[in-house]
mmCIF file of C-alpha atoms and ligand atoms in Angstrom:
data_model
loop_
_atom_site.group_PDB
_atom_site.id
_atom_site.type_symbol
_atom_site.label_atom_id
_atom_site.label_comp_id
_atom_site.label_asym_id
_atom_site.label_seq_id
_atom_site.Cartn_x
_atom_site.Cartn_y
_atom_site.Cartn_z
ATOM 1 C CA MET A 173 -14.899 2.586 -27.959
ATOM 2 C CA GLU A 174 -13.557 -0.682 -27.334
ATOM 3 C CA VAL A 175 -13.951 -2.297 -23.611
ATOM 4 C CA ALA A 176 -11.903 -5.170 -23.025
ATOM 5 C CA PRO A 177 -10.305 -6.874 -19.954
ATOM 6 C CA LEU A 178 -6.901 -5.804 -19.045
ATOM 7 C CA THR A 179 -3.803 -7.137 -21.073
ATOM 8 C CA LEU A 180 -0.199 -7.069 -19.661
ATOM 9 C CA GLU A 181 0.796 -4.649 -22.389
ATOM 10 C CA ASP A 182 -1.831 -2.302 -20.820
ATOM 11 C CA VAL A 183 -0.169 -2.370 -17.574
ATOM 12 C CA ASP A 184 2.027 0.624 -17.630
ATOM 13 C CA ALA A 185 -0.457 2.891 -19.551
ATOM 14 C CA VAL A 186 -3.286 2.365 -16.510
ATOM 15 C CA VAL A 187 -0.491 3.058 -13.862
ATOM 16 C CA THR A 188 0.103 6.112 -15.252
ATOM 17 C CA ARG A 189 -2.844 7.361 -15.765
ATOM 18 C CA ILE A 190 -3.608 6.329 -11.811
ATOM 19 C CA ALA A 191 -0.453 8.269 -11.104
ATOM 20 C CA ARG A 192 -1.404 11.472 -12.865
ATOM 21 C CA ARG A 193 -5.051 11.218 -11.472
ATOM 22 C CA LEU A 194 -3.747 11.015 -8.013
ATOM 23 C CA ARG A 195 -1.350 14.150 -8.944
ATOM 24 C CA ASP A 196 -4.357 15.746 -9.577
ATOM 25 C CA ASP A 197 -6.262 14.923 -6.835
ATOM 26 C CA ALA A 198 -3.338 16.478 -4.649
ATOM 27 C CA ARG A 199 -3.388 19.970 -6.447
ATOM 28 C CA ARG A 200 -7.271 20.186 -6.082
ATOM 29 C CA ASN A 201 -6.824 19.027 -2.592
ATOM 30 C CA ASN A 202 -4.010 19.423 -0.308
ATOM 31 C CA LEU A 203 -4.895 17.099 2.190
ATOM 32 C CA VAL A 204 -4.622 14.572 -0.580
ATOM 33 C CA ALA A 205 -0.954 12.626 -0.320
ATOM 34 C CA PRO A 206 0.006 12.299 -4.047
ATOM 35 C CA ALA A 207 3.039 9.551 -3.671
ATOM 36 C CA LEU A 208 2.301 6.357 -5.571
ATOM 37 C CA ASP A 209 3.966 3.352 -5.672
ATOM 38 C CA ARG A 210 3.763 2.463 -9.352
ATOM 39 C CA ALA A 211 5.502 -1.201 -8.765
ATOM 40 C CA VAL A 212 2.716 -2.051 -5.894
ATOM 41 C CA THR A 213 0.203 -0.423 -8.270
ATOM 42 C CA ALA A 214 1.191 -2.120 -11.394
ATOM 43 C CA ASP A 215 1.416 -5.800 -9.259
ATOM 44 C CA ALA A 216 -2.264 -4.675 -7.966
ATOM 45 C CA LEU A 217 -3.501 -4.244 -11.278
ATOM 46 C CA ARG A 218 -1.994 -7.674 -12.909
ATOM 47 C CA ALA A 219 -3.575 -9.280 -9.698
ATOM 48 C CA ALA A 220 -7.067 -7.776 -10.647
ATOM 49 C CA ALA A 221 -6.900 -8.806 -14.325
ATOM 50 C CA PRO A 222 -9.112 -10.152 -15.985
ATOM 51 C CA SER A 223 -11.942 -8.512 -13.889
ATOM 52 C CA LEU A 224 -10.156 -4.978 -14.811
ATOM 53 C CA TRP A 225 -11.728 -3.675 -17.943
ATOM 54 C CA VAL A 226 -9.880 -1.019 -19.886
ATOM 55 C CA ALA A 227 -11.196 1.379 -22.411
ATOM 56 C CA ARG A 228 -9.705 2.106 -25.596
ATOM 57 C CA ARG A 229 -10.413 4.500 -28.320
ATOM 58 C CA ARG A 230 -8.468 4.027 -31.705
ATOM 59 C CA GLY A 231 -6.177 1.737 -29.765
ATOM 60 C CA VAL A 232 -5.277 4.236 -27.016
ATOM 61 C CA VAL A 233 -6.373 3.676 -23.387
ATOM 62 C CA VAL A 234 -8.745 5.936 -22.633
ATOM 63 C CA GLY A 235 -10.328 4.420 -19.120
ATOM 64 C CA HIS A 236 -10.009 1.428 -17.028
ATOM 65 C CA LEU A 237 -12.297 0.024 -14.124
ATOM 66 C CA TYR A 238 -12.426 -2.299 -11.266
ATOM 67 C CA GLY A 239 -14.601 -3.601 -8.599
ATOM 68 C CA ALA A 240 -13.712 -6.017 -6.041
ATOM 69 C CA VAL A 241 -16.351 -7.848 -5.254
ATOM 70 C CA LEU A 242 -16.842 -8.531 -1.432
ATOM 71 C CA ASP A 243 -19.201 -9.579 1.192
ATOM 72 C CA ASP A 244 -20.432 -7.841 4.107
ATOM 73 C CA ARG A 245 -23.108 -7.634 6.454
ATOM 74 C CA ALA A 246 -25.355 -5.683 3.999
ATOM 75 C CA GLY A 247 -24.742 -8.426 1.208
ATOM 76 C CA ARG A 248 -22.456 -8.783 -1.885
ATOM 77 C CA ALA A 249 -21.080 -5.680 -3.431
ATOM 78 C CA ALA A 250 -18.722 -4.418 -5.894
ATOM 79 C CA TRP A 251 -15.924 -1.881 -4.205
ATOM 80 C CA ILE A 252 -14.589 0.403 -6.635
ATOM 81 C CA GLY A 253 -11.479 1.880 -4.636
ATOM 82 C CA PRO A 254 -9.912 5.699 -5.667
ATOM 83 C CA ASP A 255 -7.488 3.582 -8.124
ATOM 84 C CA GLY A 256 -10.093 1.361 -9.487
ATOM 85 C CA SER A 257 -11.359 4.022 -12.468
ATOM 86 C CA SER A 258 -9.937 6.268 -14.687
ATOM 87 C CA PHE A 259 -11.894 8.151 -17.851
ATOM 88 C CA ASP A 260 -11.637 10.900 -19.636
ATOM 89 C CA ASP A 261 -15.366 11.580 -19.751
ATOM 90 C CA VAL A 262 -18.648 10.435 -18.290
ATOM 91 C CA ASP A 263 -19.186 8.213 -21.996
ATOM 92 C CA THR A 264 -16.000 6.418 -21.134
ATOM 93 C CA LEU A 265 -17.317 5.811 -17.630
ATOM 94 C CA ALA A 266 -20.725 4.507 -19.230
ATOM 95 C CA SER A 267 -18.722 2.334 -21.617
ATOM 96 C CA LEU A 268 -16.773 0.568 -18.798
ATOM 97 C CA TYR A 269 -19.616 0.627 -16.170
ATOM 98 C CA ALA A 270 -21.890 -1.291 -19.015
ATOM 99 C CA VAL A 271 -19.718 -3.970 -18.866
ATOM 100 C CA ALA A 272 -18.165 -4.087 -15.434
ATOM 101 C CA GLY A 273 -21.649 -3.908 -14.151
ATOM 102 C CA ARG A 274 -23.008 -6.971 -15.602
ATOM 103 C CA ALA A 275 -20.203 -8.973 -14.479
ATOM 104 C CA TRP A 276 -20.940 -7.524 -11.063
ATOM 105 C CA LEU A 277 -24.551 -8.427 -11.296
ATOM 106 C CA ASP A 278 -23.911 -11.722 -13.036
ATOM 107 C CA ALA A 279 -21.772 -12.390 -9.633
ATOM 108 C CA GLY A 280 -24.517 -11.279 -7.193
ATOM 109 C CA ALA A 281 -23.607 -7.996 -6.938
ATOM 110 C CA ALA A 282 -26.443 -5.465 -6.971
ATOM 111 C CA ARG A 283 -24.592 -2.678 -4.844
ATOM 112 C CA HIS A 284 -21.940 -0.931 -6.411
ATOM 113 C CA ILE A 285 -19.666 1.321 -4.204
ATOM 114 C CA ALA A 286 -17.225 3.878 -5.784
ATOM 115 C CA TRP A 287 -14.698 6.113 -3.975
ATOM 116 C CA ALA A 288 -14.041 9.460 -5.806
ATOM 117 C CA LEU A 289 -12.565 12.586 -4.972
ATOM 118 C CA ASP A 290 -14.951 15.471 -3.394
ATOM 119 C CA ASP A 291 -14.893 17.569 -6.173
ATOM 120 C CA VAL A 292 -17.620 17.605 -8.461
ATOM 121 C CA THR A 293 -15.582 17.380 -11.645
ATOM 122 C CA ARG A 294 -15.229 13.581 -10.079
ATOM 123 C CA THR A 295 -18.329 13.133 -8.988
ATOM 124 C CA THR A 296 -20.553 14.072 -11.856
ATOM 125 C CA PRO A 297 -19.836 11.475 -13.924
ATOM 126 C CA TRP A 298 -21.008 8.951 -11.218
ATOM 127 C CA PHE A 299 -24.138 10.810 -10.598
ATOM 128 C CA GLU A 300 -24.753 10.823 -14.378
ATOM 129 C CA LEU A 301 -24.952 7.162 -13.955
ATOM 130 C CA GLY A 302 -27.438 6.991 -10.615
ATOM 131 C CA PHE A 303 -24.733 7.184 -7.943
ATOM 132 C CA ALA A 304 -25.560 9.062 -4.970
ATOM 133 C CA ARG A 305 -23.198 10.327 -2.298
ATOM 134 C CA VAL A 306 -23.300 8.203 1.137
ATOM 135 C CA SER A 307 -20.341 9.155 3.218
ATOM 136 C CA VAL A 308 -17.638 11.453 3.733
ATOM 137 C CA ARG A 309 -14.065 10.895 4.500
ATOM 138 C CA ALA A 310 -12.317 14.019 5.872
ATOM 139 C CA SER A 311 -8.851 15.161 7.708
ATOM 140 C CA ARG A 312 -7.289 17.861 9.563
ATOM 141 C CA ARG A 313 -3.807 18.666 9.774
ATOM 142 C CA LEU A 314 -2.479 18.516 13.814
ATOM 143 C CA SER A 315 0.235 21.229 13.383
ATOM 144 C CA ASP A 316 -2.574 24.222 14.875
ATOM 145 C CA GLN A 317 -4.168 21.845 17.255
ATOM 146 C CA ARG A 318 -6.289 24.184 20.665
ATOM 147 C CA VAL A 319 -7.106 22.563 23.714
ATOM 148 C CA ARG A 320 -10.729 24.392 24.791
ATOM 149 C CA PRO A 321 -11.541 22.806 28.007
ATOM 150 C CA LEU A 322 -14.339 20.541 29.273
ATOM 151 C CA PRO A 323 -17.521 22.599 30.584
ATOM 152 C CA VAL A 324 -17.471 22.326 34.063
ATOM 153 C CA GLY A 325 -18.438 19.122 35.838
ATOM 154 C CA TYR A 326 -17.124 17.027 32.796
ATOM 155 C CA ARG A 327 -13.940 14.897 33.241
ATOM 156 C CA TRP A 328 -11.753 13.198 30.305
ATOM 157 C CA ARG A 329 -9.837 9.837 31.354
ATOM 158 C CA ARG A 330 -8.555 7.310 29.385
ATOM 159 C CA GLY A 331 -10.693 4.361 28.666
ATOM 160 C CA SER A 332 -9.842 0.630 29.620
ATOM 161 C CA GLY A 333 -10.869 -2.828 29.222
ATOM 162 C CA ASP A 334 -13.672 -2.315 31.688
ATOM 163 C CA ASP A 335 -15.203 0.196 29.516
ATOM 164 C CA LEU A 336 -16.220 -2.171 26.812
ATOM 165 C CA ASP A 337 -20.416 -1.592 27.991
ATOM 166 C CA ALA A 338 -19.981 2.127 27.858
ATOM 167 C CA ALA A 339 -18.315 1.667 24.755
ATOM 168 C CA VAL A 340 -21.359 0.084 23.272
ATOM 169 C CA VAL A 341 -24.095 2.178 24.642
ATOM 170 C CA LEU A 342 -22.317 4.949 23.084
ATOM 171 C CA ALA A 343 -21.648 3.486 20.004
ATOM 172 C CA ARG A 344 -25.097 2.628 19.516
ATOM 173 C CA GLU A 345 -26.048 6.394 19.963
ATOM 174 C CA ILE A 346 -24.566 6.834 16.469
ATOM 175 C CA ASP A 347 -26.853 4.084 15.131
ATOM 176 C CA HIS A 348 -29.911 5.419 16.902
ATOM 177 C CA ALA A 349 -29.026 9.058 15.446
ATOM 178 C CA GLN A 350 -28.869 7.513 11.594
ATOM 179 C CA ALA A 351 -31.927 5.383 11.817
ATOM 180 C CA LEU A 352 -34.149 8.323 12.254
ATOM 181 C CA GLY A 353 -34.553 10.284 9.290
ATOM 182 C CA PRO A 354 -32.948 11.953 6.679
ATOM 183 C CA SER A 355 -30.846 8.709 7.048
ATOM 184 C CA PHE A 356 -33.050 6.150 7.685
ATOM 185 C CA LEU A 357 -30.468 3.606 8.345
ATOM 186 C CA ARG A 358 -30.795 0.216 9.890
ATOM 187 C CA ASP A 359 -30.353 0.836 13.507
ATOM 188 C CA ALA A 360 -27.740 -1.249 15.569
ATOM 189 C CA ASP A 361 -26.998 -4.923 15.696
ATOM 190 C CA GLU A 362 -25.463 -4.746 18.914
ATOM 191 C CA GLU A 363 -23.661 -8.073 19.008
ATOM 192 C CA SER A 364 -21.856 -6.876 15.485
ATOM 193 C CA LEU A 365 -20.879 -3.837 17.257
ATOM 194 C CA ARG A 366 -19.402 -5.336 20.275
ATOM 195 C CA ALA A 367 -17.135 -7.675 18.238
ATOM 196 C CA THR A 368 -15.988 -4.484 16.058
ATOM 197 C CA LEU A 369 -15.254 -2.728 19.339
ATOM 198 C CA ILE A 370 -13.605 -5.486 20.850
ATOM 199 C CA GLU A 371 -11.406 -6.253 17.572
ATOM 200 C CA THR A 372 -10.614 -2.071 17.992
ATOM 201 C CA PHE A 373 -9.814 -2.050 21.418
ATOM 202 C CA ASP A 374 -7.823 -5.661 20.758
ATOM 203 C CA ASP A 375 -5.048 -3.282 19.117
ATOM 204 C CA PRO A 376 -2.634 -1.867 21.659
ATOM 205 C CA ASP A 377 -2.181 1.562 19.389
ATOM 206 C CA THR A 378 -5.864 2.160 19.927
ATOM 207 C CA ILE A 379 -6.762 4.990 22.247
ATOM 208 C CA HIS A 380 -10.352 4.962 23.861
ATOM 209 C CA HIS A 381 -10.925 8.531 25.189
ATOM 210 C CA LEU A 382 -13.934 8.836 27.403
ATOM 211 C CA VAL A 383 -15.731 11.802 29.140
ATOM 212 C CA GLU A 384 -17.117 11.318 32.584
ATOM 213 C CA TYR A 385 -19.965 13.505 34.396
ATOM 214 C CA GLY A 386 -20.386 12.576 37.910
ATOM 215 C CA GLU A 387 -19.719 8.639 37.759
ATOM 216 C CA ARG A 388 -21.334 7.723 34.299
ATOM 217 C CA VAL A 389 -19.692 8.259 31.102
ATOM 218 C CA VAL A 390 -21.464 10.509 28.797
ATOM 219 C CA ALA A 391 -18.790 10.750 25.405
ATOM 220 C CA GLN A 392 -16.090 8.725 23.649
ATOM 221 C CA ALA A 393 -13.853 9.499 20.762
ATOM 222 C CA ILE A 394 -11.424 6.240 19.566
ATOM 223 C CA THR A 395 -8.243 7.298 17.871
ATOM 224 C CA PHE A 396 -5.503 4.818 16.208
ATOM 225 C CA PRO A 397 -2.665 5.318 13.737
ATOM 226 C CA LEU A 398 -3.496 4.881 10.266
ATOM 227 C CA ASP A 399 -1.550 1.765 8.015
ATOM 228 C CA ALA A 400 0.036 3.496 5.026
ATOM 229 C CA ARG A 401 -2.367 3.916 2.526
ATOM 230 C CA ARG A 402 -2.689 5.458 -0.992
ATOM 231 C CA GLY A 403 -3.880 9.320 -0.423
ATOM 232 C CA SER A 404 -3.520 9.495 3.231
ATOM 233 C CA TYR A 405 0.148 11.300 4.552
ATOM 234 C CA ASP A 406 2.423 9.124 6.742
ATOM 235 C CA ASP A 407 2.044 9.675 10.114
ATOM 236 C CA SER A 408 -1.926 9.787 9.864
ATOM 237 C CA TRP A 409 -4.429 8.723 12.436
ATOM 238 C CA HIS A 410 -8.132 7.931 12.289
ATOM 239 C CA LEU A 411 -10.691 9.331 14.985
ATOM 240 C CA SER A 412 -13.905 7.344 15.180
ATOM 241 C CA THR A 413 -16.747 6.728 17.335
ATOM 242 C CA VAL A 414 -17.094 9.673 18.428
ATOM 243 C CA ALA A 415 -20.518 10.431 20.513
ATOM 244 C CA VAL A 416 -21.984 12.421 23.092
ATOM 245 C CA ALA A 417 -24.844 10.735 25.251
ATOM 246 C CA ARG A 418 -28.055 13.184 23.820
ATOM 247 C CA GLU A 419 -28.733 14.992 27.551
ATOM 248 C CA HIS A 420 -25.193 16.471 27.388
ATOM 249 C CA ARG A 421 -24.774 17.674 23.717
ATOM 250 C CA GLY A 422 -24.610 21.052 22.338
ATOM 251 C CA ARG A 423 -22.395 22.122 25.737
ATOM 252 C CA GLY A 424 -18.909 22.076 24.152
ATOM 253 C CA VAL A 425 -17.905 18.243 25.056
ATOM 254 C CA ALA A 426 -17.657 16.608 21.794
ATOM 255 C CA THR A 427 -15.319 20.014 20.899
ATOM 256 C CA ALA A 428 -12.831 19.560 23.854
ATOM 257 C CA LEU A 429 -13.130 15.861 23.520
ATOM 258 C CA VAL A 430 -11.970 16.111 19.911
ATOM 259 C CA ASP A 431 -9.426 18.644 20.999
ATOM 260 C CA LEU A 432 -7.842 16.371 23.561
ATOM 261 C CA ALA A 433 -8.179 13.220 21.231
ATOM 262 C CA LEU A 434 -6.221 15.512 18.495
ATOM 263 C CA ALA A 435 -3.902 16.867 20.536
ATOM 264 C CA ASP A 436 -3.090 13.449 22.425
ATOM 265 C CA ALA A 437 -2.465 11.781 18.642
ATOM 266 C CA ARG A 438 -0.163 14.959 17.807
ATOM 267 C CA GLY A 439 1.495 13.988 20.975
ATOM 268 C CA ARG A 440 2.687 10.846 19.534
ATOM 269 C CA GLY A 441 3.676 11.871 16.021
ATOM 270 C CA GLY A 442 0.906 12.298 14.223
ATOM 271 C CA ARG A 443 0.472 14.804 11.611
ATOM 272 C CA VAL A 444 -2.917 14.535 10.105
ATOM 273 C CA MET A 445 -6.727 13.171 11.572
ATOM 274 C CA GLU A 446 -8.795 11.448 9.199
ATOM 275 C CA THR A 447 -12.711 10.816 10.104
ATOM 276 C CA SER A 448 -15.812 10.073 7.797
ATOM 277 C CA TRP A 449 -19.556 10.247 8.623
ATOM 278 C CA ARG A 450 -22.249 9.621 6.659
ATOM 279 C CA ALA A 451 -23.536 12.113 4.492
ATOM 280 C CA THR A 452 -27.176 12.178 5.591
ATOM 281 C CA ASN A 453 -26.303 12.498 9.212
ATOM 282 C CA ARG A 454 -26.236 16.257 9.407
ATOM 283 C CA ASP A 455 -25.789 17.189 13.018
ATOM 284 C CA ALA A 456 -22.318 14.968 12.456
ATOM 285 C CA GLN A 457 -21.322 16.541 9.063
ATOM 286 C CA ARG A 458 -22.262 20.226 10.745
ATOM 287 C CA PHE A 459 -20.398 19.359 13.572
ATOM 288 C CA TRP A 460 -17.201 17.911 11.606
ATOM 289 C CA LEU A 461 -17.341 20.745 9.055
ATOM 290 C CA GLY A 462 -17.790 23.525 11.795
ATOM 291 C CA TYR A 463 -14.447 21.668 13.726
ATOM 292 C CA GLY A 464 -12.400 22.367 10.467
ATOM 293 C CA PHE A 465 -12.033 18.854 8.899
ATOM 294 C CA ARG A 466 -12.609 19.034 5.254
ATOM 295 C CA PRO A 467 -13.734 16.617 2.819
ATOM 296 C CA THR A 468 -11.085 14.272 0.592
ATOM 297 C CA TYR A 469 -12.979 11.351 -0.712
ATOM 298 C CA VAL A 470 -16.365 10.284 -0.714
ATOM 299 C CA ARG A 471 -18.112 6.895 -0.878
ATOM 300 C CA LEU A 472 -20.950 6.835 -3.952
ATOM 301 C CA LEU A 473 -23.274 4.233 -4.043
ATOM 302 C CA ARG A 474 -25.992 2.580 -6.610
ATOM 303 C CA ARG A 475 -27.938 -0.249 -6.088
ATOM 304 C CA VAL A 476 -29.025 -1.602 -9.325
ATOM 305 C CA GLY A 477 -32.391 -3.550 -9.515
ATOM 306 C CA VAL A 478 -34.471 -0.842 -7.456
ATOM 307 C CA ASP A 479 -36.906 0.837 -9.955
ATOM 308 C CA GLU A 480 -37.148 4.555 -10.313
HETATM 309 C C1 COA B 231 -22.241 15.151 16.763
HETATM 310 C C2 COA B 231 -22.008 15.029 18.303
HETATM 311 C C3 COA B 231 -21.004 14.049 18.580
HETATM 312 C C4 COA B 231 -21.617 16.369 18.767
HETATM 313 O O1 COA B 231 -21.364 16.221 19.881
HETATM 314 P P1 COA B 231 -21.965 17.985 20.769
HETATM 315 O O2 COA B 231 -21.005 17.502 22.339
HETATM 316 O O3 COA B 231 -23.348 18.108 21.064
HETATM 317 O O4 COA B 231 -21.110 18.717 20.017
HETATM 318 P P2 COA B 231 -20.795 20.156 20.600
HETATM 319 O O5 COA B 231 -21.263 20.551 22.175
HETATM 320 O O6 COA B 231 -19.252 20.263 20.779
HETATM 321 O O7 COA B 231 -21.006 20.968 19.624
HETATM 322 C C5 COA B 231 -22.100 20.884 18.891
HETATM 323 C C6 COA B 231 -22.865 22.665 19.055
HETATM 324 O O8 COA B 231 -23.261 23.043 20.125
HETATM 325 C C7 COA B 231 -22.654 24.645 20.047
HETATM 326 N N1 COA B 231 -22.172 24.560 21.341
HETATM 327 C C8 COA B 231 -20.869 23.877 21.499
HETATM 328 N N2 COA B 231 -20.921 24.776 22.964
HETATM 329 C C9 COA B 231 -21.778 25.493 23.425
HETATM 330 C C10 COA B 231 -22.533 26.005 24.046
HETATM 331 N N3 COA B 231 -22.002 25.748 25.421
HETATM 332 N N4 COA B 231 -23.699 26.506 24.391
HETATM 333 C C11 COA B 231 -24.428 26.734 23.038
HETATM 334 N N5 COA B 231 -24.209 25.827 21.932
HETATM 335 C C12 COA B 231 -22.526 25.570 22.102
HETATM 336 C C13 COA B 231 -21.803 23.975 18.867
HETATM 337 O O9 COA B 231 -21.215 25.196 18.410
HETATM 338 C C14 COA B 231 -22.073 23.222 18.039
HETATM 339 O O10 COA B 231 -23.031 24.264 17.115
HETATM 340 P P3 COA B 231 -23.332 23.415 15.598
HETATM 341 O O11 COA B 231 -23.578 22.124 15.478
HETATM 342 O O12 COA B 231 -23.680 24.318 15.080
HETATM 343 O O13 COA B 231 -21.900 23.254 14.998
HETATM 344 C C15 COA B 231 -23.255 14.543 18.812
HETATM 345 O O14 COA B 231 -24.167 15.172 18.306
HETATM 346 C C16 COA B 231 -23.981 13.363 18.921
HETATM 347 O O15 COA B 231 -23.403 12.428 19.722
HETATM 348 N N6 COA B 231 -24.887 12.814 17.674
HETATM 349 C C17 COA B 231 -24.833 11.377 17.587
HETATM 350 C C18 COA B 231 -23.882 10.579 17.654
HETATM 351 C C19 COA B 231 -23.034 10.905 15.932
HETATM 352 O O16 COA B 231 -24.090 11.224 15.499
HETATM 353 N N7 COA B 231 -21.869 10.849 15.964
HETATM 354 C C20 COA B 231 -20.923 11.296 15.261
HETATM 355 C C21 COA B 231 -20.948 10.138 13.854
HETATM 356 S S1 COA B 231 -19.957 10.526 12.615
#
């Protein structure tokens, strides 16, 4: 096996591999859209060379790997998107990762993050190389939307600019839940949470759904239409920041709120709703799977440099 940077002659072969793999993803999971713009993909590959690695066996392309090295709050990481890899077997991925991973480490990126279809055939090769499942993306079609009533005493209303403080308090509930085991994530940084919410609400298409009990806001959900992206159907929406104040949980508040948010998106032309959660947030995972969301892609993580 030979691993070398992408050359212009390889572009077509790699696009074909990506298109074939996406078709196969869509066959395995009908919430994944199979459409791929070959010209856009080819341009993206050309832009990514020379940090895109290609594996060849006897001159034939048998895999590729590309990770974008980016900085975020947690530091520098290499992000491998769903189109950032293809491989016929674990050893092809291992050969590619040995070379690409070295380059990422040399660039200061010891966190390696890969998106893969949530299917054992796709995730196992990454697990073999020390990656673990950290978060789950999931979808639900909006065609058969029920609207169950909120429990007695609870009222829905649409949020406005005046609800930012309540939105921050409820968004922090997610971080509090995930600061506990088995997630053990860092607790909320209120300022960056507030900044993210301000940016989200700045978009006129964002809808802030609130539930009140008496005078108090006790639950929220945020929805917005997604920009077109590979693997997602047109007219997909995103649902995020769903939280219910602790003392109001287990009464069907989230179920009724999500029903309303999904029905609202459907009324605005949405056909599919997407959401995501941390794999270790077991309450969230049980809630979303119970509600009827089905996983599509999972985010896998390896931190290099921690002795095991
Ligand atoms: C996940 C979360 C939003 C669920 O909110 P909730 O209002 O408790 O959800 P519901 O009451 O609709 O459903 C929760 C459970 O109560 C059950 N339930 C619903 N109505 C009920 C009722 N009247 N009586 C008894 N149980 C009921 C549901 O069947 C569900 O059971 P399950 O967990 O076994 O599936 C909430 O736990 C939360 O805010 N967690 C912290 C923040 C978070 O992690 N958010 C998710 C981010 S991805």
